[in-house]
Amino acid sequence: MEIGDEAMEVDYFDLLPEGCIATIISFTTPRDACRLCLVSHIFRSAAESNAVWERFLPPDYSSIISSSPASLSCASKKDLYFSLCDQPLLIDQGRKSFTLEKESGKKCFMLSARDLTIIWADTPMYWRWIPFPGARFENVAELINVCWLELRGRINTCMLSPSTLYAAYLVFKAATNAYGFEYQHVQTAVGVIGRETSNRAVLLDSDGGRRQPGMQFWRRNVWLDQAEREEYPDNYPKGRADGWLEVELGEFSCNAGQDGELEMSALETHGGHWKGGLIVQGIEIRPKKIKN
């Protein structure tokens, strides 16, 4: 080429075999793969290949799916991936649900109320089991009236994605006649049995401690006001996209080779006062989003 001639631009990626491009994309993320579809035709073909999306699925996805009575019919591994992100899959005889976090492909589980240990749950004067519109499980647990609230759930850490910071959330609603949770904190804990736990004190009041701005309330020699909500926002219920409420119980770092039973609990056993109207769907365990 003579000096002064216009240099030809060569896209060396277009010279690579599609399988090579697919291998490179498989080391990125689902979000990146979707963006790379816009680069060129060959990138789109590679980014949508089963080879790429097989890598984004958890290694044990086949065994998890096989434990569900549901029949998944997906044309591609990409379709399967997004189906598992958007539609909770009931597993373990309907006692748990399984989903994927869309951005990362990390595993998420929800333990149904039936899969929890709830003190007095089978005593009709204290709790009752009912179907509920919008719930992903057959039944939820409705609190009638107790002075001792104790809920515990367990899941083996080998079921979770390694090298992931998880958080556990109590998923619930409050009946219109709910009472006893307005200013009484519930003690929560999350951790592998026999090891250090993550502890906090949360409110299950569906109003989240928001009464009238500036008002204060006396509870066991502690003043509660809006300042507490602003300082500890994670200790209050938040609305979910599915119409339920959730409150974080604690967090847990799942490290490779750290097998054990992860226990999550919510207790209010010291107040001695009666409470009711809590509708429990379950406890969800999912990767925790880190705030910048």
mmCIF file of C-alpha atoms in Angstrom:
data_model
loop_
_atom_site.group_PDB
_atom_site.id
_atom_site.type_symbol
_atom_site.label_atom_id
_atom_site.label_comp_id
_atom_site.label_asym_id
_atom_site.label_seq_id
_atom_site.Cartn_x
_atom_site.Cartn_y
_atom_site.Cartn_z
ATOM 1 C CA MET A 1 0.000 0.000 0.000
ATOM 2 C CA GLU A 2 1.474 3.347 -1.019
ATOM 3 C CA ILE A 3 1.758 6.182 1.424
ATOM 4 C CA GLY A 4 -1.297 8.397 1.113
ATOM 5 C CA ASP A 5 -3.653 5.625 0.182
ATOM 6 C CA GLU A 6 -6.619 5.348 2.497
ATOM 7 C CA ALA A 7 -5.981 2.501 4.932
ATOM 8 C CA MET A 8 -8.483 -0.282 4.880
ATOM 9 C CA GLU A 9 -10.233 -0.909 8.178
ATOM 10 C CA VAL A 10 -10.255 -4.578 9.082
ATOM 11 C CA ASP A 11 -12.558 -5.947 11.780
ATOM 12 C CA TYR A 12 -10.501 -8.875 12.970
ATOM 13 C CA PHE A 13 -13.400 -10.203 15.055
ATOM 14 C CA ASP A 14 -15.238 -10.885 11.809
ATOM 15 C CA LEU A 15 -12.365 -13.123 10.809
ATOM 16 C CA LEU A 16 -12.794 -15.306 13.880
ATOM 17 C CA PRO A 17 -14.929 -18.460 13.717
ATOM 18 C CA GLU A 18 -18.355 -18.024 15.316
ATOM 19 C CA GLY A 19 -17.546 -20.725 17.867
ATOM 20 C CA CYS A 20 -14.504 -18.757 19.009
ATOM 21 C CA ILE A 21 -16.579 -15.593 19.449
ATOM 22 C CA ALA A 22 -19.195 -17.588 21.381
ATOM 23 C CA THR A 23 -16.508 -18.890 23.734
ATOM 24 C CA ILE A 24 -15.275 -15.340 24.391
ATOM 25 C CA ILE A 25 -18.811 -14.063 25.047
ATOM 26 C CA SER A 26 -19.506 -16.943 27.433
ATOM 27 C CA PHE A 27 -16.898 -15.467 29.801
ATOM 28 C CA THR A 28 -18.850 -12.207 30.078
ATOM 29 C CA THR A 29 -22.320 -11.743 31.602
ATOM 30 C CA PRO A 30 -25.899 -12.188 30.353
ATOM 31 C CA ARG A 31 -26.226 -8.406 30.154
ATOM 32 C CA ASP A 32 -23.056 -8.149 28.057
ATOM 33 C CA ALA A 33 -24.211 -10.960 25.767
ATOM 34 C CA CYS A 34 -27.444 -9.114 25.028
ATOM 35 C CA ARG A 35 -25.550 -5.920 24.253
ATOM 36 C CA LEU A 36 -23.068 -7.704 21.983
ATOM 37 C CA CYS A 37 -25.964 -8.856 19.805
ATOM 38 C CA LEU A 38 -25.969 -5.313 18.401
ATOM 39 C CA VAL A 39 -22.360 -5.415 17.187
ATOM 40 C CA SER A 40 -22.827 -7.448 14.017
ATOM 41 C CA HIS A 41 -24.681 -10.385 12.525
ATOM 42 C CA ILE A 42 -21.967 -12.855 13.483
ATOM 43 C CA PHE A 43 -21.868 -11.485 17.032
ATOM 44 C CA ARG A 44 -25.631 -11.807 17.307
ATOM 45 C CA SER A 45 -25.514 -15.413 16.128
ATOM 46 C CA ALA A 46 -22.725 -16.227 18.590
ATOM 47 C CA ALA A 47 -24.267 -14.339 21.516
ATOM 48 C CA GLU A 48 -27.590 -16.159 21.134
ATOM 49 C CA SER A 49 -26.046 -19.606 20.799
ATOM 50 C CA ASN A 50 -26.800 -22.418 23.233
ATOM 51 C CA ALA A 51 -23.084 -22.655 24.008
ATOM 52 C CA VAL A 52 -23.121 -19.162 25.515
ATOM 53 C CA TRP A 53 -26.330 -19.451 27.531
ATOM 54 C CA GLU A 54 -25.426 -22.916 28.786
ATOM 55 C CA ARG A 55 -22.506 -21.226 30.557
ATOM 56 C CA PHE A 56 -24.809 -18.644 32.137
ATOM 57 C CA LEU A 57 -27.089 -21.321 33.590
ATOM 58 C CA PRO A 58 -26.061 -22.874 36.947
ATOM 59 C CA PRO A 59 -24.142 -26.164 36.591
ATOM 60 C CA ASP A 60 -26.937 -28.086 38.359
ATOM 61 C CA TYR A 61 -29.881 -26.486 36.541
ATOM 62 C CA SER A 62 -30.954 -29.796 34.972
ATOM 63 C CA SER A 63 -31.311 -31.549 38.321
ATOM 64 C CA ILE A 64 -33.199 -28.585 39.795
ATOM 65 C CA ILE A 65 -35.631 -28.495 36.873
ATOM 66 C CA SER A 66 -36.134 -32.260 37.059
ATOM 67 C CA SER A 67 -37.354 -31.879 40.667
ATOM 68 C CA SER A 68 -40.284 -29.745 39.489
ATOM 69 C CA PRO A 69 -43.604 -31.153 38.303
ATOM 70 C CA ALA A 70 -43.785 -28.306 35.769
ATOM 71 C CA SER A 71 -42.855 -28.995 32.162
ATOM 72 C CA LEU A 72 -40.556 -26.367 30.652
ATOM 73 C CA SER A 73 -40.642 -26.171 26.876
ATOM 74 C CA CYS A 74 -38.027 -23.710 25.638
ATOM 75 C CA ALA A 75 -36.675 -23.406 22.111
ATOM 76 C CA SER A 76 -33.180 -22.452 23.253
ATOM 77 C CA LYS A 77 -30.971 -22.167 26.316
ATOM 78 C CA LYS A 78 -31.454 -18.387 26.161
ATOM 79 C CA ASP A 79 -35.229 -18.839 26.334
ATOM 80 C CA LEU A 80 -34.763 -21.235 29.264
ATOM 81 C CA TYR A 81 -32.545 -18.721 31.058
ATOM 82 C CA PHE A 82 -35.090 -15.907 30.844
ATOM 83 C CA SER A 83 -37.955 -18.254 31.676
ATOM 84 C CA LEU A 84 -36.186 -19.127 34.935
ATOM 85 C CA CYS A 85 -35.609 -15.415 35.595
ATOM 86 C CA ASP A 86 -39.207 -14.363 35.052
ATOM 87 C CA GLN A 87 -41.278 -17.360 36.176
ATOM 88 C CA PRO A 88 -40.606 -18.948 39.605
ATOM 89 C CA LEU A 89 -40.314 -22.721 39.289
ATOM 90 C CA LEU A 90 -41.883 -24.754 42.098
ATOM 91 C CA ILE A 91 -39.587 -27.519 43.356
ATOM 92 C CA ASP A 92 -39.346 -29.888 46.334
ATOM 93 C CA GLN A 93 -43.025 -30.911 46.110
ATOM 94 C CA GLY A 94 -44.104 -27.287 45.918
ATOM 95 C CA ARG A 95 -42.406 -26.303 49.171
ATOM 96 C CA LYS A 96 -39.763 -24.103 47.499
ATOM 97 C CA SER A 97 -39.463 -21.977 44.381
ATOM 98 C CA PHE A 98 -36.399 -21.448 42.212
ATOM 99 C CA THR A 99 -35.449 -18.497 40.020
ATOM 100 C CA LEU A 100 -32.338 -16.919 38.545
ATOM 101 C CA GLU A 101 -31.154 -13.373 39.092
ATOM 102 C CA LYS A 102 -31.432 -11.879 35.615
ATOM 103 C CA GLU A 103 -28.215 -9.850 35.646
ATOM 104 C CA SER A 104 -25.891 -12.585 36.887
ATOM 105 C CA GLY A 105 -27.596 -15.978 36.612
ATOM 106 C CA LYS A 106 -27.095 -16.539 40.350
ATOM 107 C CA LYS A 107 -29.561 -18.901 42.021
ATOM 108 C CA CYS A 108 -32.460 -17.599 44.116
ATOM 109 C CA PHE A 109 -34.822 -19.634 46.278
ATOM 110 C CA MET A 110 -37.948 -18.959 48.267
ATOM 111 C CA LEU A 111 -38.903 -21.263 51.120
ATOM 112 C CA SER A 112 -42.681 -21.451 51.407
ATOM 113 C CA ALA A 113 -44.371 -20.958 54.762
ATOM 114 C CA ARG A 114 -44.945 -24.757 54.758
ATOM 115 C CA ASP A 115 -41.182 -25.217 54.515
ATOM 116 C CA LEU A 116 -40.579 -23.047 57.592
ATOM 117 C CA THR A 117 -40.700 -24.012 61.239
ATOM 118 C CA ILE A 118 -43.415 -21.806 62.750
ATOM 119 C CA ILE A 119 -44.211 -22.263 66.413
ATOM 120 C CA TRP A 120 -47.897 -23.235 66.900
ATOM 121 C CA ALA A 121 -48.456 -23.197 63.124
ATOM 122 C CA ASP A 122 -50.727 -26.258 63.322
ATOM 123 C CA THR A 123 -52.843 -24.879 66.158
ATOM 124 C CA PRO A 124 -55.931 -23.291 64.525
ATOM 125 C CA MET A 125 -56.491 -20.800 67.320
ATOM 126 C CA TYR A 126 -53.048 -19.292 66.594
ATOM 127 C CA TRP A 127 -52.404 -19.819 62.862
ATOM 128 C CA ARG A 128 -54.359 -20.967 59.854
ATOM 129 C CA TRP A 129 -53.354 -22.154 56.383
ATOM 130 C CA ILE A 130 -55.156 -20.527 53.483
ATOM 131 C CA PRO A 131 -54.825 -20.091 49.709
ATOM 132 C CA PHE A 132 -54.068 -16.491 48.844
ATOM 133 C CA PRO A 133 -54.397 -14.572 45.545
ATOM 134 C CA GLY A 134 -51.011 -13.763 44.012
ATOM 135 C CA ALA A 135 -49.056 -16.239 46.152
ATOM 136 C CA ARG A 136 -46.719 -18.591 44.313
ATOM 137 C CA PHE A 137 -47.451 -21.463 46.703
ATOM 138 C CA GLU A 138 -50.629 -23.426 47.354
ATOM 139 C CA ASN A 139 -51.087 -22.044 50.876
ATOM 140 C CA VAL A 140 -49.764 -19.255 53.046
ATOM 141 C CA ALA A 141 -49.739 -18.965 56.837
ATOM 142 C CA GLU A 142 -52.025 -16.382 58.419
ATOM 143 C CA LEU A 143 -51.332 -15.374 61.996
ATOM 144 C CA ILE A 144 -54.512 -15.310 64.079
ATOM 145 C CA ASN A 145 -53.221 -14.391 67.515
ATOM 146 C CA VAL A 146 -49.992 -15.172 69.393
ATOM 147 C CA CYS A 147 -47.805 -13.626 72.033
ATOM 148 C CA TRP A 148 -44.795 -15.733 70.965
ATOM 149 C CA LEU A 149 -43.758 -15.263 67.321
ATOM 150 C CA GLU A 150 -41.049 -17.599 66.039
ATOM 151 C CA LEU A 151 -40.292 -18.440 62.399
ATOM 152 C CA ARG A 152 -37.237 -20.359 61.191
ATOM 153 C CA GLY A 153 -36.123 -21.561 57.787
ATOM 154 C CA ARG A 154 -33.157 -23.626 56.641
ATOM 155 C CA ILE A 155 -31.439 -24.327 53.341
ATOM 156 C CA ASN A 156 -28.177 -26.115 52.598
ATOM 157 C CA THR A 157 -25.502 -23.739 51.356
ATOM 158 C CA CYS A 158 -24.552 -26.205 48.597
ATOM 159 C CA MET A 159 -27.814 -25.226 46.862
ATOM 160 C CA LEU A 160 -26.661 -21.595 46.554
ATOM 161 C CA SER A 161 -24.265 -19.998 44.073
ATOM 162 C CA PRO A 162 -20.683 -19.861 45.406
ATOM 163 C CA SER A 163 -18.728 -16.635 45.861
ATOM 164 C CA THR A 164 -21.958 -14.705 46.313
ATOM 165 C CA LEU A 165 -23.250 -12.336 48.974
ATOM 166 C CA TYR A 166 -26.828 -13.367 49.732
ATOM 167 C CA ALA A 167 -29.566 -11.722 51.760
ATOM 168 C CA ALA A 168 -32.665 -13.369 53.208
ATOM 169 C CA TYR A 169 -36.046 -11.631 53.135
ATOM 170 C CA LEU A 170 -39.289 -12.390 54.927
ATOM 171 C CA VAL A 171 -42.049 -12.085 52.301
ATOM 172 C CA PHE A 172 -45.400 -11.189 53.838
ATOM 173 C CA LYS A 173 -48.540 -9.086 53.822
ATOM 174 C CA ALA A 174 -50.548 -7.517 56.606
ATOM 175 C CA ALA A 175 -54.272 -8.100 56.912
ATOM 176 C CA THR A 176 -56.462 -5.030 57.292
ATOM 177 C CA ASN A 177 -56.940 -5.902 60.971
ATOM 178 C CA ALA A 178 -53.250 -6.567 61.695
ATOM 179 C CA TYR A 179 -52.121 -5.478 65.146
ATOM 180 C CA GLY A 180 -49.261 -5.765 67.618
ATOM 181 C CA PHE A 181 -46.390 -4.967 65.211
ATOM 182 C CA GLU A 182 -46.621 -1.177 65.141
ATOM 183 C CA TYR A 183 -43.591 -0.332 67.275
ATOM 184 C CA GLN A 184 -42.356 -3.716 68.465
ATOM 185 C CA HIS A 185 -39.112 -4.821 66.826
ATOM 186 C CA VAL A 186 -38.687 -8.392 65.635
ATOM 187 C CA GLN A 187 -35.239 -9.909 66.177
ATOM 188 C CA THR A 188 -33.799 -11.590 63.074
ATOM 189 C CA ALA A 189 -30.706 -13.664 62.367
ATOM 190 C CA VAL A 190 -29.093 -15.270 59.314
ATOM 191 C CA GLY A 191 -26.076 -17.577 59.370
ATOM 192 C CA VAL A 192 -24.718 -21.088 59.058
ATOM 193 C CA ILE A 193 -25.584 -23.128 62.126
ATOM 194 C CA GLY A 194 -22.655 -23.140 64.529
ATOM 195 C CA ARG A 195 -21.013 -20.084 62.979
ATOM 196 C CA GLU A 196 -21.306 -16.321 63.230
ATOM 197 C CA THR A 197 -24.701 -14.873 62.339
ATOM 198 C CA SER A 198 -25.932 -11.590 60.890
ATOM 199 C CA ASN A 199 -28.409 -10.042 63.338
ATOM 200 C CA ARG A 200 -30.768 -7.088 63.195
ATOM 201 C CA ALA A 201 -34.013 -5.725 64.621
ATOM 202 C CA VAL A 202 -36.782 -5.033 62.103
ATOM 203 C CA LEU A 203 -40.357 -3.827 62.070
ATOM 204 C CA LEU A 204 -43.105 -5.871 60.378
ATOM 205 C CA ASP A 205 -45.622 -3.054 60.565
ATOM 206 C CA SER A 206 -46.874 -2.628 56.991
ATOM 207 C CA ASP A 207 -46.898 1.129 57.520
ATOM 208 C CA GLY A 208 -43.186 0.862 58.177
ATOM 209 C CA GLY A 209 -43.227 3.146 61.181
ATOM 210 C CA ARG A 210 -44.638 6.027 59.130
ATOM 211 C CA ARG A 211 -47.476 7.615 61.020
ATOM 212 C CA GLN A 212 -47.486 11.405 61.020
ATOM 213 C CA PRO A 213 -44.228 13.241 60.249
ATOM 214 C CA GLY A 214 -42.623 14.581 63.378
ATOM 215 C CA MET A 215 -44.662 12.417 65.751
ATOM 216 C CA GLN A 216 -42.849 10.256 68.270
ATOM 217 C CA PHE A 217 -43.975 7.137 70.097
ATOM 218 C CA TRP A 218 -42.870 5.670 73.377
ATOM 219 C CA ARG A 219 -41.824 2.012 73.296
ATOM 220 C CA ARG A 220 -39.930 0.523 76.206
ATOM 221 C CA ASN A 221 -38.064 3.674 77.008
ATOM 222 C CA VAL A 222 -37.017 4.155 73.364
ATOM 223 C CA TRP A 223 -38.262 7.021 71.236
ATOM 224 C CA LEU A 224 -39.148 6.027 67.677
ATOM 225 C CA ASP A 225 -39.515 8.680 65.011
ATOM 226 C CA GLN A 226 -38.867 9.274 61.346
ATOM 227 C CA ALA A 227 -35.153 9.665 61.998
ATOM 228 C CA GLU A 228 -34.842 5.958 62.780
ATOM 229 C CA ARG A 229 -36.410 5.024 59.460
ATOM 230 C CA GLU A 230 -34.039 7.325 57.597
ATOM 231 C CA GLU A 231 -30.991 5.952 59.422
ATOM 232 C CA TYR A 232 -31.921 2.262 59.100
ATOM 233 C CA PRO A 233 -34.095 1.947 55.963
ATOM 234 C CA ASP A 234 -33.369 -1.782 55.530
ATOM 235 C CA ASN A 235 -35.039 -2.508 58.866
ATOM 236 C CA TYR A 236 -38.444 -1.556 57.467
ATOM 237 C CA PRO A 237 -40.733 -3.357 55.006
ATOM 238 C CA LYS A 238 -40.524 -2.489 51.329
ATOM 239 C CA GLY A 239 -42.958 -3.186 48.522
ATOM 240 C CA ARG A 240 -42.141 -5.849 45.945
ATOM 241 C CA ALA A 241 -42.996 -5.969 42.245
ATOM 242 C CA ASP A 242 -45.350 -8.894 42.939
ATOM 243 C CA GLY A 243 -47.449 -6.850 45.375
ATOM 244 C CA TRP A 244 -46.078 -8.394 48.569
ATOM 245 C CA LEU A 245 -43.903 -6.787 51.243
ATOM 246 C CA GLU A 246 -40.436 -7.874 52.268
ATOM 247 C CA VAL A 247 -37.996 -7.041 55.010
ATOM 248 C CA GLU A 248 -34.369 -8.100 55.113
ATOM 249 C CA LEU A 249 -33.532 -10.601 57.859
ATOM 250 C CA GLY A 250 -29.759 -10.491 57.346
ATOM 251 C CA GLU A 251 -27.006 -11.391 54.903
ATOM 252 C CA PHE A 252 -24.682 -14.306 54.287
ATOM 253 C CA SER A 253 -21.543 -14.699 52.164
ATOM 254 C CA CYS A 254 -21.629 -18.062 50.392
ATOM 255 C CA ASN A 255 -18.059 -19.178 49.801
ATOM 256 C CA ALA A 256 -16.943 -22.211 47.822
ATOM 257 C CA GLY A 257 -16.453 -25.265 50.030
ATOM 258 C CA GLN A 258 -18.362 -23.743 52.956
ATOM 259 C CA ASP A 259 -21.055 -26.388 53.260
ATOM 260 C CA GLY A 260 -23.599 -26.294 56.053
ATOM 261 C CA GLU A 261 -27.193 -25.466 56.968
ATOM 262 C CA LEU A 262 -28.047 -21.814 56.574
ATOM 263 C CA GLU A 263 -30.670 -20.809 59.139
ATOM 264 C CA MET A 264 -32.843 -17.695 58.935
ATOM 265 C CA SER A 265 -35.069 -16.651 61.819
ATOM 266 C CA ALA A 266 -37.521 -13.968 62.911
ATOM 267 C CA LEU A 267 -38.558 -13.853 66.582
ATOM 268 C CA GLU A 268 -40.618 -11.630 68.854
ATOM 269 C CA THR A 269 -40.744 -13.541 72.114
ATOM 270 C CA HIS A 270 -40.001 -11.017 74.848
ATOM 271 C CA GLY A 271 -42.738 -8.423 74.481
ATOM 272 C CA GLY A 272 -45.439 -10.612 75.953
ATOM 273 C CA HIS A 273 -48.180 -8.791 74.064
ATOM 274 C CA TRP A 274 -50.508 -10.334 71.491
ATOM 275 C CA LYS A 275 -50.253 -9.788 67.768
ATOM 276 C CA GLY A 276 -52.076 -10.978 64.667
ATOM 277 C CA GLY A 277 -52.889 -10.346 61.015
ATOM 278 C CA LEU A 278 -49.499 -11.290 59.565
ATOM 279 C CA ILE A 279 -49.746 -13.278 56.296
ATOM 280 C CA VAL A 280 -46.503 -15.156 55.600
ATOM 281 C CA GLN A 281 -45.673 -16.394 52.113
ATOM 282 C CA GLY A 282 -42.110 -17.469 52.913
ATOM 283 C CA ILE A 283 -38.455 -16.503 53.104
ATOM 284 C CA GLU A 284 -36.581 -15.580 49.933
ATOM 285 C CA ILE A 285 -32.807 -15.981 49.568
ATOM 286 C CA ARG A 286 -31.278 -14.021 46.703
ATOM 287 C CA PRO A 287 -28.022 -12.189 45.855
ATOM 288 C CA LYS A 288 -27.784 -8.890 47.626
ATOM 289 C CA LYS A 289 -27.349 -5.789 45.512
ATOM 290 C CA ILE A 290 -24.486 -3.663 46.771
ATOM 291 C CA LYS A 291 -25.339 0.011 47.085
ATOM 292 C CA ASN A 292 -22.835 2.379 45.559
#
